[in-house]
Structure formats: structure tokens, C-alpha cells
Short mmCIF file of C-alpha atoms in Angstrom, two decimals:
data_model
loop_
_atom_site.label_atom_id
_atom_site.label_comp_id
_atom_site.label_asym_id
_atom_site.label_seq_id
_atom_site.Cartn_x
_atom_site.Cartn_y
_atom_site.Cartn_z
CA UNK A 1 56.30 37.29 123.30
CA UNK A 2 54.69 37.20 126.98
CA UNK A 3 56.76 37.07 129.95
CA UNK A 4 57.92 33.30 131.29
CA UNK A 5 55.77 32.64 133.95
CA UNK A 6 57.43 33.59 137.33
CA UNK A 7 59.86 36.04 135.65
CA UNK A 8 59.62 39.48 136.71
CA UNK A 9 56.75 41.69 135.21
CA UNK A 10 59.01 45.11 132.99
CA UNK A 11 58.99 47.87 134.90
CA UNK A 12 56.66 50.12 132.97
CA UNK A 13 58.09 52.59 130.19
CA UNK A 14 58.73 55.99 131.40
CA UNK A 15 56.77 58.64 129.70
CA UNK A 16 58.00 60.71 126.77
CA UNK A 17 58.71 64.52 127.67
CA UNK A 18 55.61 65.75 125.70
CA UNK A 19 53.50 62.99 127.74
CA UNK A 20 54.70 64.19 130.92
CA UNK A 21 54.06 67.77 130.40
CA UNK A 22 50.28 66.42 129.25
CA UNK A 23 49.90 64.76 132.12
CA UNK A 24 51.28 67.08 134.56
CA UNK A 25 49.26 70.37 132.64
CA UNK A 26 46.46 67.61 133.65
CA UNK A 27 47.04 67.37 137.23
CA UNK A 28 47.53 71.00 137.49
CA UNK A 29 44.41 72.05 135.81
CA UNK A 30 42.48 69.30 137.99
CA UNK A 31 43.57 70.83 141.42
CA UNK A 32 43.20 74.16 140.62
CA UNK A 33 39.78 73.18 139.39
CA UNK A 34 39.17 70.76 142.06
CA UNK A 35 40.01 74.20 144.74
CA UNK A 36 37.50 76.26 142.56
CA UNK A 37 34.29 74.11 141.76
CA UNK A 38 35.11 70.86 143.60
CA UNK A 39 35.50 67.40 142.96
CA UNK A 40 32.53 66.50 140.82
CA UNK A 41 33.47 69.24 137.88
CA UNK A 42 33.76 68.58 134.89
CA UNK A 43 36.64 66.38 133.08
CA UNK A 44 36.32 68.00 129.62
CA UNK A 45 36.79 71.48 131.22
CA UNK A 46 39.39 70.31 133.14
CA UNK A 47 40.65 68.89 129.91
CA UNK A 48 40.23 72.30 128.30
CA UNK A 49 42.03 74.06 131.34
CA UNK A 50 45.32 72.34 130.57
CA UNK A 51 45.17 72.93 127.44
CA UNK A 52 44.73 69.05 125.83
CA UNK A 53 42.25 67.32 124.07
CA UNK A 54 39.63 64.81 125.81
CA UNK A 55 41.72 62.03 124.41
CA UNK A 56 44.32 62.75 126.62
CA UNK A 57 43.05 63.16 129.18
CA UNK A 58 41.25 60.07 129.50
CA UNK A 59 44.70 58.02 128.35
CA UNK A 60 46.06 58.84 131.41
CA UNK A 61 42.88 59.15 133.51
CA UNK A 62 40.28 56.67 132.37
CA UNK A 63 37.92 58.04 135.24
CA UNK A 64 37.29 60.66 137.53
CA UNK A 65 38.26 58.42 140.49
CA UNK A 66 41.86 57.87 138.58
CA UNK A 67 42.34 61.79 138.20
CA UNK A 68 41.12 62.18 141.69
CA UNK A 69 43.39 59.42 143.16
CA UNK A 70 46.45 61.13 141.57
CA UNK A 71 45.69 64.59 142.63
CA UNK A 72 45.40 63.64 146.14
CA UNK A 73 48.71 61.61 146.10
CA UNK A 74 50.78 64.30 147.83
CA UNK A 75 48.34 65.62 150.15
CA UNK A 76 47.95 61.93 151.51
CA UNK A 77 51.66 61.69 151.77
CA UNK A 78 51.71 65.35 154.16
CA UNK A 79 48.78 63.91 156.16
CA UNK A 80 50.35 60.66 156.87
CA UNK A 81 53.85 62.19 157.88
CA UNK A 82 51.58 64.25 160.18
CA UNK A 83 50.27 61.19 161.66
CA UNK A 84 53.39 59.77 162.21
CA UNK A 85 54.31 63.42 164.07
CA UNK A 86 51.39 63.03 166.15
CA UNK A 87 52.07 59.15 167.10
CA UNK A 88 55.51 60.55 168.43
CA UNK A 89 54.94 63.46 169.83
CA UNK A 90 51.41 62.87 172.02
CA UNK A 91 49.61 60.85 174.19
CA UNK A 92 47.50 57.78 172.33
CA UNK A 93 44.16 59.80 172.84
CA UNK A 94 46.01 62.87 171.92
CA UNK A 95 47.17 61.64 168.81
CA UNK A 96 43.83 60.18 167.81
CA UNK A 97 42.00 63.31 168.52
CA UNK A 98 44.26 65.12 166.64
CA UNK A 99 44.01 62.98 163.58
CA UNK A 100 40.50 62.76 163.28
CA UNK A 101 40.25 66.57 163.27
CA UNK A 102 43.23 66.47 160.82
CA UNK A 103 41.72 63.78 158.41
CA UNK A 104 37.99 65.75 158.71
CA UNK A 105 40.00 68.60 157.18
CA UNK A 106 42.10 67.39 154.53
CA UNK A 107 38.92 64.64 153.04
CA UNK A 108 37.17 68.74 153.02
CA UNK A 109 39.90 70.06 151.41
CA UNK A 110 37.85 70.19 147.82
CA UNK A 111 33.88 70.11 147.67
CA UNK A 112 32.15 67.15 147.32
CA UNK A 113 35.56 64.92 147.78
CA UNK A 114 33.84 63.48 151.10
CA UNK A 115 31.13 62.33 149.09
CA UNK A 116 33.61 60.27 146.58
CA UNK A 117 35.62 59.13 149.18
CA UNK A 118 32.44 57.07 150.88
CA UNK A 119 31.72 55.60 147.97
CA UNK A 120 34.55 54.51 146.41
CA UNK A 121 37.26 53.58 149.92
CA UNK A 122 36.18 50.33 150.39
CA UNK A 123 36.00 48.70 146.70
CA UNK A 124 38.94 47.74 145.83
CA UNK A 125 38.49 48.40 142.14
CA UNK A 126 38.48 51.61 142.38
CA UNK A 127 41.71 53.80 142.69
CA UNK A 128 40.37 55.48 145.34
CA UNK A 129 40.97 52.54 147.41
CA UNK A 130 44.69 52.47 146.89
CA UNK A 131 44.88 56.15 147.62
CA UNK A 132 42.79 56.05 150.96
CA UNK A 133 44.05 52.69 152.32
CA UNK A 134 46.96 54.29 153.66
CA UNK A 135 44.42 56.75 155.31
CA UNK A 136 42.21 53.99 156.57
CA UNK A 137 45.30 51.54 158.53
CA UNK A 138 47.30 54.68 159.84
CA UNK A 139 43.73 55.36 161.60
CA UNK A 140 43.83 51.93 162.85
CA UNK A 141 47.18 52.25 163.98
CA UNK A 142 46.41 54.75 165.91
CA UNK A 143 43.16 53.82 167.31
CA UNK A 144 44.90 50.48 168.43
CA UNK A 145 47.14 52.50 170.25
CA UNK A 146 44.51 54.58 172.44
CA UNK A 147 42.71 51.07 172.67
CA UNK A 148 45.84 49.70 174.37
CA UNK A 149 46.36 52.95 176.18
CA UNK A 150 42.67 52.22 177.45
CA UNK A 151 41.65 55.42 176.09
CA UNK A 152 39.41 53.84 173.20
CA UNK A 153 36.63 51.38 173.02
CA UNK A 154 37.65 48.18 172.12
CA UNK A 155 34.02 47.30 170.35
CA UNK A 156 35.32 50.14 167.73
CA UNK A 157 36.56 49.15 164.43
CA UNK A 158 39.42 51.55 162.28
CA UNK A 159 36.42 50.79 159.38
CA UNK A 160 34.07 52.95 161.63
CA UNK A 161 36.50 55.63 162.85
CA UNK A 162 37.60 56.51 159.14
CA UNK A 163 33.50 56.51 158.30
CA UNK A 164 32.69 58.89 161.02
CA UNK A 165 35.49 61.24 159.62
CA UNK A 166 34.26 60.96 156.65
CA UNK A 167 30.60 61.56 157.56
CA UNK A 168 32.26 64.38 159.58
CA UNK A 169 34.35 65.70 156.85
CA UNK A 170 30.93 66.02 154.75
CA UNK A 171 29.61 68.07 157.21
CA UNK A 172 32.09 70.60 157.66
CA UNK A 173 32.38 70.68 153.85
CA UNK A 174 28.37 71.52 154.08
CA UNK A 175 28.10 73.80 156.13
CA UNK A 176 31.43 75.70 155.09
CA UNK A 177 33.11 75.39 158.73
CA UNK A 178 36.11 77.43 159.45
CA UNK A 179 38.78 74.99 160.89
CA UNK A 180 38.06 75.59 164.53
CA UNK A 181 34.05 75.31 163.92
CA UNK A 182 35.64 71.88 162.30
CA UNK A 183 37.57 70.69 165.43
CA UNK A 184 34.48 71.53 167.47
CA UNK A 185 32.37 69.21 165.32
CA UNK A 186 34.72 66.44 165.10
CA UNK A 187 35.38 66.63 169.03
CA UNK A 188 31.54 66.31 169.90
CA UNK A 189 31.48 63.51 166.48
CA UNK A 190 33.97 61.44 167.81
CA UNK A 191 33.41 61.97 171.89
CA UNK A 192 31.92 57.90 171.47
CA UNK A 193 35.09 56.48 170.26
CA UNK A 194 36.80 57.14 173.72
CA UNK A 195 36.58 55.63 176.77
#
């Protein structure tokens, strides 16, 4: 029998043991593959790396962008603590700086993962949209702060500053940039954004 209407929707049922461990061997074998042959491998080796059928997988990933959203769940959650370091602990320009060379590096962290991000951030069907949002307003929020700071351009939009790191990210990813080749790139990237 459906739910009255306005009555709270069931909190979903947790998973049984032998799901979880599915599902977790899952995510394990997708980051460690993720590290190794990047983003774009593929699912049914994955599948085969954690040691579960294809089925299974795709129960509790129906696409890449699903696995890929979940994997990246933590890493998102470190990188937005760190922005919320930065906002405290620098100077609005500071802090800005510092993310963008921050988010260049993590959206690098696995090959091809800039490329997936780009297409995927700003539809909201896809689950990549939930997991970068979060990525997206903290780099308004702090963008808004070095505009009021008069450190930024006010014609720039947060939409723009997360594309740049992106298009940024893609390059260091390319051309296999150690992490201070990587600051040096998003520094002369992003010199436009500031005042």
C-alpha cells in the first residue's frame, strides 16, 4: 500500500551483511582500479576484481557515474574540510589560490576523472552532480569572499572558476605534472580571476 500523501517517505532498508561486503569489495576494487588504469576502466573487471558477478555490481551501481560518485565520496569530504581550513586560516585571495591548486589536484587524482567531471557536473541527472555540487558552491563561497575582499573580479562566476579547474585539472592529469609543476599551472590558469 503506497505511502499517504504528505507522510514521511521510509527511510530506506539497511543492507544485509553479505550485501554490504558486495558492495564495499565493489568500492574497493573500483579505487584501487580507478589509482591503476583510471576512471574510464572497465566495470566488468572491476566487477571481477572484487570478486562478484556483473549483476552485482550493476544493482548497486547502475552506471559508471554511480560507482564513480561513491568512490569519490570521502575524498570530497577531506577536500571540503580543507576548504573550510583555508577560509579560516588565510586571507580571501589566499584561500582561493589555495583551493584552486587544491581542487586541480584532487579532480587529477585518477586519469581521465577530469574528463567525467566536465561532462557530467552540471546535469543534474547524473550522480556526479550531487557529488561535485558541494565542490562547485564551496568555490563560490570562496570566490565571493575574495570578491568582497576586492581581490576577485566581480564579472566572474563560481560556474567558471570550477570550469577552469577543471580544464586545469585535465591538464596536469595530461601531461603527468608533479604537484608543484601543478601549482605553477594553476597560478598562471587562474592569474585572470584576480583583481
Amino acid at each position: 500500500m503506497p505511502a499517504a500523501r504528505g507522510a514521511p517517505t521510509p527511510a530506506p532498508r539497511p543492507l544485509r551483511a553479505d550485501a554490504r561486503r558486495n558492495r564495499d569489495a565493489v568500492l574497493r576494487a573500483a579505487r584501487e582500479t580507478f589509482e591503476e588504469d583510471g576512471v574510464l576502466a572497465s566495470l566488468d573487471g572491476i566487477a571481477l576484481r572484487a570478486g562478484v558477478g556483473n549483476a552485482t555490481l550493476y544493482r548497486n551501481f547502475p552506471t559508471r557515474d554511480d560507482l564513480l560518485a561513491a568512490v569519490m565520496e570521502d575524498y570530497i569530504g577531506t577536500a571540503l574540510a580543507e576548504a573550510e581550513e583555508l577560509a579560516r586560516a588565510h586571507p580571501p585571495r589566499e584561500a582561493l589560490v589555495e583551493w584552486l591548486v587544491l581542487l586541480t589536484w584532487q579532480l587529477r587524482i585518477w586519469h581521465d576523472l577530469p574528463f567525467c567531471v566536465a561532462t557530467a557536473y552540471d546535469d543534474p541527472e547524473s550522480p556526479l552532480y550531487s557529488a561535485c555540487n558541494p565542490l562547485l558552491v564551496r568555490t563560490g563561497d570562496l570566490l565571493d569572499a575574495a570578491k568582497s575582499s576586492g581581490d576577485a573580479v566581480d564579472a566572474v562566476t563560481r560556474d567558471e572558476v570550477f570550469e577552469l579547474a577543471t580544464t586545469l585539472s585535465w591538464g596536469v592529469d595530461r601531461f603527468g605534472d608533479d604537484e608543484r609543476a601543478g601549482r605553477r599551472r594553476v597560478e598562471m590558469g587562474t592569474a585572470g580571476i584576480f583583481a
